[in-house]
């Protein structure tokens, strides 16, 4: 008991090291220096480390390129200052530059936790791709609002499990106490591994070992090699990557002329190249420099598989906390699009993954992933594992075409799944058919996507078809009132709906109602609503996406008695409901859907819900984002698998023919009978559509 009490006292003293205030001696003071500016760069690494040497190179470059007008003095941090204190100093401008692990910065810039995800980076090349991508620049820019300038990412190296005893199984890891950098994600990681974690300052780590406060740590070899505990055991897991960020005080940056700002930025680029080269070499040297008393073992495959499995839901948990838009940008950036991966069969996704309708892309991705998991569990296809690759098109047709060009150069491509945007798919049709590329549509609804006049037709859809949707929307509107008005987006999707609505009105021998058109991204709907209300419109058929839908509903809520809104489903692939919560309390909004997990008496759907919760860290059916997109993609992927096996080869013309021959498939949406043998290759029809309304940010069916 006495030993335990002493350990706790030591632990709390070590954990408290980040609470210090910067002393007055740390404040910059004017001197008689011959330099115009004298700045301080603080780092916590040894003078023989890659970071110190690269920082020295940076200082030399700045001094040379400013002709001696800027001097940067390098201060090696001692035990006197914790990293939180250094960060605060950079924010206040009492420290000008610092090299800080991204995990340490995550308490002020949570998005940087993405770098801490276990098994996120396959190799150093994947890390470099993110560092140099637009996503990497975006992550650095997250520091701006915190008073920091993110100048560059530096390499820390892959992390290993270091302990005072062997760790090669879950049992040996359980309840062990590990030192980690300050990051909620890293604490979650060790919690899922059944271990305890504590954030302890680097200078006090050895003391923590000696006093029995910790049993181990996750760290890079080159960080730990000079202060390993006696008889250390190192398990080479490469489970995480230590990213470092070269930061500058925003106050300092803004206080100097622009030409000096440019010098600093360019010198940081050159110093970063130098640091990357040094870091790679020193990581190799560190393993050779390990003491003979240290035992090094490669991570057993079964143990690594267990670690990966236990960590698998962390990405999805933090995706919803940090935003799927950012996560998708980083995922796309780290992908090696030059790697043909001939050992796998590939399915591609071309969708809005980071724009205003990113949740639609996420829903489709998840439907495909869940189906692929089942397929691979049953042996894959044609004796190979199936993998998904995804690229963001942000609902921009030119980006979609760029994505297709990349996808069609991948060997063993089975098909491309599209996203929410009809204009993107319409722009891709000629390219698809010229290259005989199979496209599966789980969302985009424009009629000409499938009725495209190409023969043979390489497009198959499990989704709404505007021709049928128009009739369904009109019926829903006429149930409310004969005084109907249209409010439609002025693009290929909106015009496709107008054609369907016009046809349905003529079939009913009803006069065409007043139509208001709006541009994609429209923000001001007051004038258009006024024009409809002046014509005594009591129900508005709306076709648009979430940005326009949100502004429209908010404008409608300002009316004393707003008309009922019958909407196409473009608004549902987003956080529309969350942003429009108050407006939806006043506006009667009825949304076209095809599927809901709520009140669904379907064993296949129930099993899928359970797997969805397990994989994506959700609890309730209402947590499933854009359920129609997930259900459609799930069913399409399974039908693609059936056709691929029957084709016997990963050749899209053969797979296309077999899709047309599918007789029956029990999916989560419904029991399909010859889904693609008809004229349009549309697996759903009007009888599959339902109306839903929002309650507590989730869609609930109006009718079972």
XYZ file of C-alpha atoms in Angstrom:
704
model
C 0.000 0.000 0.000
C 2.843 2.363 0.885
C 4.546 1.635 -2.461
C 1.275 2.283 -4.328
C 0.786 5.594 -2.505
C 4.301 6.738 -3.376
C 3.754 5.754 -7.040
C 0.560 7.802 -7.185
C 2.292 10.821 -5.658
C 5.083 10.526 -8.211
C 2.598 10.075 -11.040
C 0.641 13.208 -10.165
C 3.837 15.212 -9.855
C 4.909 14.033 -13.314
C 1.504 14.669 -14.865
C 1.471 18.189 -13.481
C 4.509 19.310 -15.425
C 2.450 21.053 -18.098
C 0.794 23.502 -15.732
C 3.690 25.945 -15.336
C 3.463 29.570 -16.367
C 6.184 31.175 -18.434
C 8.549 33.023 -16.164
C 9.533 36.611 -16.677
C 13.007 35.514 -17.709
C 11.491 33.927 -20.820
C 10.172 37.231 -22.137
C 12.055 38.754 -25.072
C 13.856 41.995 -24.263
C 15.459 44.577 -26.495
C 19.235 44.310 -26.840
C 22.045 46.088 -28.607
C 22.193 43.297 -31.166
C 23.556 44.332 -34.578
C 20.751 42.296 -36.163
C 17.458 43.904 -37.054
C 15.616 40.938 -35.552
C 16.762 38.333 -33.060
C 14.430 35.375 -32.642
C 14.416 32.246 -30.504
C 13.700 28.716 -31.727
C 12.985 26.184 -28.980
C 13.130 22.432 -29.437
C 13.249 19.464 -27.103
C 15.607 17.226 -29.061
C 19.293 16.480 -28.580
C 22.003 18.366 -30.450
C 22.841 15.204 -32.395
C 19.258 14.744 -33.548
C 17.867 15.438 -37.004
C 15.654 18.206 -35.645
C 18.491 20.169 -34.049
C 20.639 19.885 -37.149
C 17.772 20.903 -39.432
C 16.895 23.808 -37.133
C 20.509 24.938 -37.332
C 20.352 24.741 -41.124
C 17.126 26.780 -41.041
C 18.737 29.494 -38.912
C 21.759 29.641 -41.216
C 19.580 29.949 -44.321
C 17.491 32.747 -42.822
C 20.555 34.680 -41.697
C 22.220 34.300 -45.094
C 19.138 35.176 -47.152
C 18.357 38.258 -45.062
C 21.988 39.374 -45.290
C 22.389 39.162 -41.552
C 19.265 41.099 -40.627
C 17.531 38.132 -38.970
C 19.279 35.976 -36.396
C 17.621 32.858 -34.998
C 19.062 31.516 -31.765
C 18.362 27.863 -31.007
C 17.468 26.933 -27.461
C 17.449 23.300 -26.426
C 14.637 22.918 -23.942
C 15.600 21.538 -20.567
C 13.467 20.240 -17.727
C 12.515 23.813 -16.909
C 9.796 24.134 -19.523
C 7.068 21.685 -20.491
C 5.796 21.569 -24.059
C 2.452 23.157 -23.174
C 4.410 26.038 -21.741
C 6.409 26.315 -24.954
C 3.217 26.304 -27.036
C 1.765 29.057 -24.856
C 4.963 31.031 -25.322
C 4.713 30.765 -29.103
C 1.075 31.852 -28.953
C 1.978 34.886 -26.846
C 4.999 35.749 -28.945
C 7.515 35.286 -26.117
C 8.915 32.369 -28.125
C 9.256 32.828 -31.869
C 9.704 29.292 -33.230
C 9.289 25.791 -31.830
C 9.393 22.205 -33.055
C 6.440 20.426 -31.425
C 4.915 16.937 -31.880
C 1.515 17.203 -33.552
C -0.013 15.208 -30.693
C 1.064 17.907 -28.237
C -0.669 20.525 -30.378
C -3.915 18.569 -30.626
C -5.407 20.193 -27.531
C -5.549 23.496 -29.436
C -5.949 21.987 -32.940
C -7.880 18.686 -32.559
C -7.729 17.928 -36.299
C -4.027 17.131 -35.904
C -5.034 13.970 -34.046
C -5.457 12.332 -37.442
C -1.689 11.799 -37.439
C -2.020 9.755 -34.237
C -4.428 7.186 -35.673
C -2.961 3.692 -35.196
C -1.945 1.874 -38.376
C -3.017 4.886 -40.425
C 0.200 5.109 -42.449
C 1.501 2.087 -44.320
C 4.972 3.533 -44.863
C 6.978 6.750 -44.945
C 5.826 7.413 -48.506
C 2.204 7.639 -47.357
C 3.264 10.112 -44.663
C 5.078 12.248 -47.228
C 2.075 12.253 -49.541
C -0.083 13.739 -46.789
C 2.604 16.207 -45.691
C 2.900 17.649 -49.203
C -0.794 17.542 -50.132
C -3.459 20.216 -49.992
C -4.862 18.295 -47.016
C -1.527 18.698 -45.238
C -1.550 22.429 -45.906
C -5.110 22.594 -44.599
C -4.074 20.865 -41.376
C -1.210 23.315 -40.871
C -3.588 26.213 -41.436
C -5.692 25.008 -38.487
C -2.997 26.515 -36.251
C -3.586 30.055 -37.543
C -6.583 30.756 -35.328
C -4.543 29.603 -32.333
C -1.865 32.228 -32.834
C 0.586 29.901 -34.578
C 1.918 29.619 -38.109
C 2.450 26.019 -39.202
C 5.555 26.224 -41.382
C 6.188 22.539 -42.106
C 5.797 18.925 -41.066
C 8.943 17.162 -39.906
C 9.495 13.433 -39.561
C 9.555 11.869 -36.118
C 9.427 8.238 -37.185
C 7.307 5.157 -36.627
C 6.442 4.294 -33.039
C 7.091 0.996 -31.284
C 5.967 -0.525 -27.990
C 8.764 -0.253 -25.420
C 8.367 -1.951 -22.049
C 10.148 -3.378 -19.043
C 8.838 -6.821 -19.956
C 8.018 -8.681 -23.204
C 4.823 -7.720 -25.038
C 3.715 -10.048 -27.784
C 0.085 -10.769 -26.915
C -3.046 -9.008 -25.631
C -2.574 -10.684 -22.250
C 0.906 -9.203 -21.820
C -0.391 -5.752 -22.752
C -3.432 -5.786 -20.470
C -3.425 -3.318 -17.544
C 0.120 -2.141 -18.280
C 0.869 1.553 -17.725
C 2.197 3.389 -20.781
C 3.578 6.853 -21.274
C 2.028 8.632 -24.280
C 2.088 12.105 -25.719
C -0.781 14.330 -24.692
C -3.614 13.324 -27.026
C -7.121 12.084 -26.318
C -6.854 9.787 -29.329
C -3.722 8.100 -27.974
C -5.451 7.562 -24.650
C -8.415 6.043 -26.498
C -6.006 3.808 -28.405
C -4.476 2.296 -25.271
C -7.868 2.045 -23.626
C -9.047 -0.129 -26.529
C -5.932 -2.225 -26.099
C -6.781 -2.809 -22.443
C -3.839 -0.766 -21.135
C -3.515 2.434 -19.108
C -1.912 5.589 -20.464
C -0.400 8.720 -18.955
C 1.053 11.870 -20.447
C 4.467 12.489 -18.896
C 7.073 15.017 -19.942
C 10.006 13.560 -21.873
C 12.696 14.671 -19.376
C 10.933 12.814 -16.549
C 10.299 9.551 -18.374
C 13.343 7.724 -17.029
C 12.419 8.747 -13.484
C 8.927 7.361 -14.080
C 10.452 4.022 -15.104
C 12.779 3.923 -12.098
C 9.975 4.635 -9.647
C 7.570 2.127 -11.153
C 5.094 4.768 -12.295
C 5.033 3.389 -15.847
C 5.729 -0.023 -17.354
C 6.381 1.194 -20.871
C 5.800 3.753 -23.580
C 5.071 4.120 -27.257
C 7.935 5.936 -28.897
C 10.303 6.003 -31.820
C 13.622 4.238 -31.451
C 15.639 7.375 -32.093
C 13.777 9.220 -29.329
C 14.075 6.430 -26.790
C 17.487 4.925 -27.553
C 19.445 7.167 -25.155
C 17.264 6.618 -22.104
C 15.796 3.141 -22.371
C 14.928 1.418 -19.095
C 17.185 -1.403 -17.968
C 16.613 -4.618 -19.907
C 14.102 -2.937 -22.187
C 11.863 -5.038 -24.409
C 10.945 -3.493 -27.755
C 8.123 -4.842 -29.907
C 8.444 -3.514 -33.461
C 4.804 -2.721 -34.165
C 5.194 0.412 -36.341
C 1.666 1.072 -35.119
C 1.765 4.849 -35.250
C 3.705 7.743 -36.675
C 5.223 10.641 -34.761
C 4.715 13.839 -36.730
C 6.493 17.028 -35.742
C 5.421 20.526 -36.698
C 7.696 23.493 -37.179
C 5.696 26.387 -35.774
C 6.175 30.130 -35.631
C 4.421 32.721 -33.518
C 1.761 34.502 -35.555
C 2.573 37.681 -33.630
C 6.210 37.418 -34.644
C 5.323 36.546 -38.227
C 3.031 39.549 -38.616
C 5.588 41.894 -37.055
C 8.182 41.465 -39.807
C 8.201 42.714 -43.420
C 6.675 40.507 -46.098
C 10.024 39.863 -47.771
C 11.334 38.434 -44.482
C 8.158 36.371 -44.152
C 8.855 34.871 -47.570
C 12.469 34.163 -46.651
C 11.350 32.298 -43.536
C 8.790 30.250 -45.465
C 11.283 29.291 -48.172
C 14.020 28.511 -45.663
C 11.550 26.283 -43.801
C 10.918 24.343 -47.023
C 14.643 23.787 -47.583
C 15.286 22.895 -43.945
C 12.384 20.449 -44.070
C 13.892 18.593 -47.023
C 17.136 18.356 -45.068
C 15.347 17.155 -41.914
C 13.481 14.445 -43.817
C 16.750 13.079 -45.183
C 18.447 13.164 -41.787
C 15.482 11.638 -39.965
C 15.384 8.609 -42.224
C 19.085 7.924 -41.731
C 18.989 8.481 -37.979
C 16.006 6.146 -37.624
C 18.105 3.423 -39.226
C 21.090 4.288 -37.028
C 18.975 4.162 -33.865
C 18.259 0.458 -34.191
C 21.956 -0.283 -34.581
C 22.702 1.855 -31.523
C 20.381 -0.027 -29.160
C 22.181 -1.340 -26.058
C 22.915 -5.058 -25.875
C 20.652 -5.292 -22.837
C 17.632 -4.375 -24.967
C 15.586 -7.173 -26.513
C 14.040 -6.431 -29.899
C 11.337 -8.576 -31.461
C 9.142 -8.204 -34.502
C 5.467 -7.962 -33.694
C 3.844 -11.414 -34.053
C 1.272 -11.344 -36.897
C -1.554 -12.489 -34.618
C -0.753 -9.741 -32.107
C -0.590 -7.082 -34.823
C -3.897 -8.268 -36.250
C -5.436 -7.995 -32.781
C -4.065 -4.462 -32.320
C -5.475 -3.440 -35.696
C -8.850 -4.962 -34.951
C -9.115 -3.296 -31.541
C -8.207 0.054 -33.107
C -10.398 -0.277 -36.182
C -13.278 1.914 -34.999
C -11.072 4.829 -33.935
C -11.017 6.286 -37.453
C -14.808 6.324 -37.662
C -15.178 7.692 -34.138
C -12.855 10.599 -34.861
C -14.282 11.040 -38.354
C -17.566 12.168 -36.837
C -15.818 14.350 -34.234
C -13.408 16.060 -36.624
C -15.588 16.034 -39.741
C -15.780 13.513 -42.555
C -14.784 16.214 -45.057
C -11.289 16.602 -43.596
C -10.827 12.883 -42.980
C -11.624 12.074 -46.610
C -9.135 14.640 -47.871
C -6.394 13.049 -45.779
C -7.412 9.518 -46.798
C -7.251 10.464 -50.474
C -3.918 12.228 -50.002
C -2.192 9.228 -48.436
C -3.338 6.826 -51.161
C -0.702 5.796 -53.692
C -2.576 6.128 -56.963
C 0.418 4.790 -58.897
C 0.282 1.448 -57.078
C -1.562 -1.019 -59.352
C -2.127 -3.580 -56.560
C -2.576 -6.508 -58.957
C -3.131 -8.884 -56.049
C -6.543 -7.320 -55.338
C -9.765 -6.621 -57.189
C -10.676 -2.958 -56.955
C -13.943 -1.092 -56.636
C -13.771 2.694 -57.012
C -15.939 5.451 -55.562
C -16.212 8.832 -57.304
C -18.332 11.030 -55.033
C -18.561 14.214 -53.026
C -16.423 13.233 -50.049
C -15.381 16.638 -48.724
C -17.935 19.180 -49.935
C -21.368 20.250 -48.774
C -22.828 16.799 -49.464
C -19.946 14.816 -47.964
C -22.297 12.742 -45.816
C -23.808 11.293 -48.988
C -20.362 10.080 -50.025
C -19.802 8.705 -46.536
C -23.105 6.809 -46.633
C -22.201 5.241 -49.980
C -18.686 4.408 -48.792
C -20.066 2.637 -45.738
C -22.554 0.599 -47.731
C -19.767 -0.583 -50.039
C -17.401 -1.280 -47.134
C -19.944 -3.369 -45.251
C -20.674 -5.441 -48.345
C -16.972 -5.895 -49.154
C -16.309 -7.097 -45.601
C -18.889 -9.836 -46.066
C -17.552 -10.725 -49.509
C -13.943 -10.972 -48.306
C -14.977 -12.966 -45.253
C -16.428 -15.513 -47.665
C -13.240 -15.756 -49.711
C -13.358 -12.638 -51.877
C -14.060 -12.759 -55.600
C -12.299 -14.913 -58.174
C -9.881 -15.969 -55.446
C -8.794 -12.409 -54.648
C -9.493 -9.895 -51.909
C -11.683 -6.939 -52.874
C -10.621 -3.405 -51.908
C -12.280 0.001 -52.168
C -10.520 3.142 -53.394
C -12.246 6.520 -53.187
C -11.666 9.971 -54.633
C -13.480 13.212 -53.969
C -15.178 15.101 -56.801
C -16.776 17.849 -54.639
C -19.702 17.743 -57.108
C -17.494 19.304 -59.811
C -17.767 17.505 -63.196
C -14.148 18.155 -64.221
C -12.915 16.546 -61.006
C -15.127 13.558 -61.653
C -13.561 13.126 -65.084
C -10.082 13.408 -63.569
C -11.023 10.699 -61.077
C -12.264 8.403 -63.838
C -9.008 8.790 -65.715
C -7.126 7.616 -62.619
C -9.549 4.774 -61.910
C -9.547 3.388 -65.443
C -5.762 3.023 -65.319
C -6.021 0.694 -62.323
C -5.836 -3.011 -63.195
C -8.505 -5.391 -61.935
C -11.091 -2.617 -61.677
C -14.559 -4.125 -61.343
C -16.684 -0.966 -61.400
C -16.928 2.675 -60.378
C -19.613 3.777 -57.934
C -20.935 7.307 -58.388
C -22.093 9.800 -55.775
C -24.977 12.180 -55.221
C -24.369 14.566 -58.120
C -26.294 13.964 -61.329
C -24.432 16.701 -63.272
C -21.121 14.972 -62.509
C -22.341 11.603 -63.787
C -23.970 13.135 -66.857
C -20.631 14.743 -67.745
C -18.893 11.371 -67.365
C -21.165 9.270 -69.595
C -19.221 9.602 -72.843
C -15.912 8.809 -71.137
C -17.413 5.795 -69.364
C -18.760 4.245 -72.523
C -15.716 5.063 -74.620
C -13.583 3.175 -72.090
C -16.188 0.462 -71.394
C -16.158 1.340 -67.714
C -18.960 -0.020 -65.578
C -20.661 2.588 -63.389
C -23.026 1.733 -60.551
C -25.347 4.476 -59.303
C -26.459 4.369 -55.645
C -27.731 7.970 -55.468
C -27.681 10.292 -58.531
C -31.234 10.367 -59.863
C -31.339 12.159 -63.237
C -33.279 10.098 -65.773
C -30.723 10.477 -68.633
C -28.000 8.884 -66.499
C -29.416 5.446 -67.223
C -31.526 6.314 -70.282
C -28.394 7.605 -71.955
C -28.757 6.302 -75.546
C -25.438 4.435 -75.303
C -25.412 0.859 -76.510
C -24.284 -1.265 -74.835
C -25.209 0.638 -71.691
C -22.599 0.488 -68.908
C -24.690 2.264 -66.255
C -26.783 0.416 -63.641
C -28.729 2.078 -60.863
C -30.237 1.219 -57.499
C -31.680 4.601 -56.654
C -34.426 7.056 -57.448
C -35.171 7.809 -61.095
C -36.369 11.392 -61.585
C -38.981 10.357 -64.133
C -40.632 8.230 -61.445
C -39.753 10.593 -58.608
C -41.536 13.485 -60.295
C -44.777 11.534 -60.370
C -44.317 10.498 -56.736
C -43.499 14.040 -55.583
C -46.479 15.419 -57.474
C -48.827 12.889 -55.870
C -47.476 13.865 -52.457
C -48.004 17.537 -53.219
C -51.518 17.090 -54.602
C -52.537 15.263 -51.430
C -51.940 18.578 -49.659
C -53.374 21.019 -52.198
C -54.034 21.610 -55.885
C -52.145 24.905 -55.565
C -48.669 23.585 -56.378
C -45.491 25.478 -57.239
C -42.045 24.297 -58.333
C -38.700 25.521 -56.978
C -35.920 23.796 -58.932
C -32.136 23.995 -59.229
C -31.061 25.177 -62.664
C -28.810 22.299 -63.729
C -29.124 18.887 -65.383
C -30.702 17.357 -62.305
C -33.267 20.145 -61.902
C -34.175 20.064 -65.585
C -34.532 16.278 -65.457
C -37.046 16.710 -62.640
C -38.862 19.479 -64.485
C -39.300 17.228 -67.509
C -40.758 14.526 -65.293
C -43.053 16.944 -63.457
C -44.237 18.474 -66.723
C -45.032 15.019 -68.089
C -46.943 14.058 -64.930
C -48.967 17.281 -64.962
C -49.959 16.731 -68.584
C -50.978 13.135 -67.879
C -53.276 14.456 -65.160
C -54.524 17.177 -67.521
C -53.476 19.807 -65.011
C -52.114 23.229 -65.972
C -48.393 23.709 -65.435
C -47.776 25.577 -62.172
C -45.477 28.531 -61.665
C -41.783 27.573 -61.660
C -38.937 29.387 -59.911
C -35.397 28.417 -60.897
C -32.313 28.981 -58.744
C -28.595 28.550 -59.303
C -26.442 25.964 -57.563
C -25.254 27.521 -54.300
C -28.097 30.088 -54.197
C -28.236 31.913 -50.849
C -31.217 34.281 -51.092
C -34.636 32.669 -51.568
C -36.892 35.434 -50.292
C -37.796 36.791 -53.731
C -38.514 33.351 -55.146
C -40.665 32.380 -52.164
C -42.569 35.673 -52.401
C -43.251 35.018 -56.087
C -44.734 31.607 -55.257
C -46.766 32.827 -52.277
C -48.253 35.693 -54.332
C -49.669 33.021 -56.638
C -51.391 31.382 -53.648
C -49.098 28.349 -53.747
C -49.845 26.110 -50.755
C -47.320 23.360 -51.438
C -43.871 23.706 -53.027
C -42.018 20.898 -54.769
C -38.338 21.556 -54.071
C -35.373 20.050 -55.926
C -31.958 21.076 -54.625
C -29.097 20.104 -52.344
C -28.269 20.975 -48.762
C -26.805 24.466 -49.180
C -29.790 25.722 -51.147
C -32.201 23.621 -49.090
C -30.969 25.082 -45.824
C -31.301 28.681 -47.001
C -34.710 27.943 -48.520
C -36.151 26.343 -45.369
C -34.756 29.104 -43.156
C -36.408 31.714 -45.383
C -39.674 29.749 -45.323
C -39.648 29.656 -41.518
C -39.918 33.450 -41.446
C -43.409 33.297 -42.968
C -46.414 33.291 -40.660
C -47.920 30.300 -42.463
C -45.325 28.733 -44.756
C -46.468 26.422 -47.558
C -45.872 22.699 -47.154
C -42.621 21.549 -48.794
C -42.345 18.275 -50.697
C -38.651 17.792 -51.387
C -36.445 15.582 -53.487
C -33.755 13.856 -51.464
C -30.715 15.964 -52.370
C -30.861 17.702 -48.988
C -30.407 14.427 -47.092
C -26.775 13.764 -48.007
C -25.550 16.399 -45.587
C -25.920 17.953 -42.156
C -28.956 19.858 -43.437
C -31.184 18.857 -40.509
C -28.652 19.908 -37.883
C -28.173 23.329 -39.458
C -31.898 23.819 -40.069
C -33.201 22.447 -36.768
C -35.103 25.577 -35.712
C -36.559 26.211 -39.154
C -37.795 22.623 -39.375
C -39.850 23.162 -36.229
C -42.012 25.559 -38.237
C -41.864 24.165 -41.782
C -43.760 21.015 -42.778
C -41.045 19.290 -44.837
C -41.646 15.908 -46.474
C -38.647 14.288 -48.132
C -38.489 11.609 -50.796
C -36.676 8.477 -49.607
C -36.466 4.841 -50.616
C -35.426 3.208 -47.374
C -35.243 3.555 -43.615
C -33.799 1.259 -40.979
C -36.433 2.628 -38.590
C -39.550 0.461 -38.264
C -38.109 -1.921 -40.853
C -39.232 -5.505 -40.339
C -36.384 -7.024 -42.324
C -33.885 -9.572 -40.901
C -31.283 -8.583 -43.514
C -31.594 -4.941 -42.490
C -31.414 -5.812 -38.789
C -28.165 -7.730 -39.290
C -26.731 -4.844 -41.271
C -27.643 -2.402 -38.496
C -25.753 -4.522 -35.960
C -22.665 -4.637 -38.169
C -22.946 -0.915 -38.872
C -22.946 -0.133 -35.151
C -19.955 -2.404 -34.528
C -17.873 -0.982 -37.353
C -18.757 2.695 -37.138
C -19.118 3.140 -33.391
C -22.814 4.084 -33.470
C -25.600 3.044 -31.118
C -28.976 3.894 -32.605
C -30.652 3.473 -35.976
C -31.011 7.234 -36.118
C -27.187 7.504 -36.046
C -26.969 5.949 -39.518
C -26.327 8.846 -41.879
C -28.266 8.970 -45.162
C -29.585 5.393 -44.825
C -30.860 5.162 -48.412
C -27.361 5.758 -49.758
C -25.922 3.042 -47.534
C -28.641 0.522 -48.428
C -28.381 1.174 -52.173
C -24.584 0.885 -52.202
C -24.674 -2.276 -50.083
C -27.105 -4.008 -52.439
C -25.285 -2.826 -55.562
C -21.959 -4.138 -54.268
C -23.429 -7.554 -53.594
C -25.031 -7.701 -57.043
C -21.697 -6.671 -58.561
C -20.105 -9.580 -56.688
C -22.672 -12.030 -58.070
C -22.080 -10.810 -61.618
C -18.280 -10.907 -61.222
C -18.286 -14.516 -60.062
C -20.538 -15.513 -62.944
C -18.357 -13.625 -65.426
C -15.323 -15.567 -64.201
C -13.002 -12.687 -65.075
C -12.402 -9.137 -63.859
C -13.502 -7.744 -67.205
C -16.203 -5.094 -67.154
C -17.916 -5.995 -70.463
C -18.464 -9.536 -69.157
C -19.593 -8.284 -65.735
C -22.042 -5.908 -67.437
C -23.670 -8.812 -69.273
C -23.978 -10.832 -66.070
C -25.590 -7.929 -64.205
C -28.346 -8.000 -66.801
C -28.833 -11.711 -66.165
C -29.335 -11.590 -62.384
C -32.638 -13.324 -61.690
C -33.115 -12.696 -57.994
C -31.274 -11.157 -55.064
C -32.413 -10.694 -51.475
C -31.020 -7.322 -50.534
C -31.430 -4.972 -47.630
C -33.656 -2.716 -49.746
C -35.942 -5.453 -50.996
C -36.099 -8.802 -52.739
C -35.012 -7.952 -56.291
C -36.457 -9.845 -59.265
C -34.536 -9.367 -62.521
C -33.408 -5.900 -61.361
C -31.516 -4.930 -64.526
C -33.271 -6.805 -67.281
C -35.746 -4.058 -68.064
C -35.506 -1.185 -70.467
C -33.831 1.293 -68.133
C -31.441 -0.794 -65.986
C -33.052 0.863 -62.970
C -33.584 -1.632 -60.150
C -36.121 0.524 -58.269
C -39.423 1.979 -59.377
C -42.089 4.265 -57.984
C -43.440 1.574 -55.661
C -40.141 1.645 -53.742
C -40.416 5.321 -52.785
C -41.573 6.668 -49.430
C -41.868 10.035 -47.733
C -39.973 10.809 -44.553
C -39.758 13.756 -42.212
C -37.122 14.983 -39.777
C -37.371 14.388 -36.039
C -34.353 15.110 -33.825
C -32.043 15.402 -36.844
C -33.016 11.974 -38.194
C -35.390 10.943 -40.977
C -38.447 8.945 -39.939
C -40.872 7.388 -42.440
C -44.233 9.121 -42.679
C -45.812 5.785 -43.518
C -44.565 2.269 -42.808
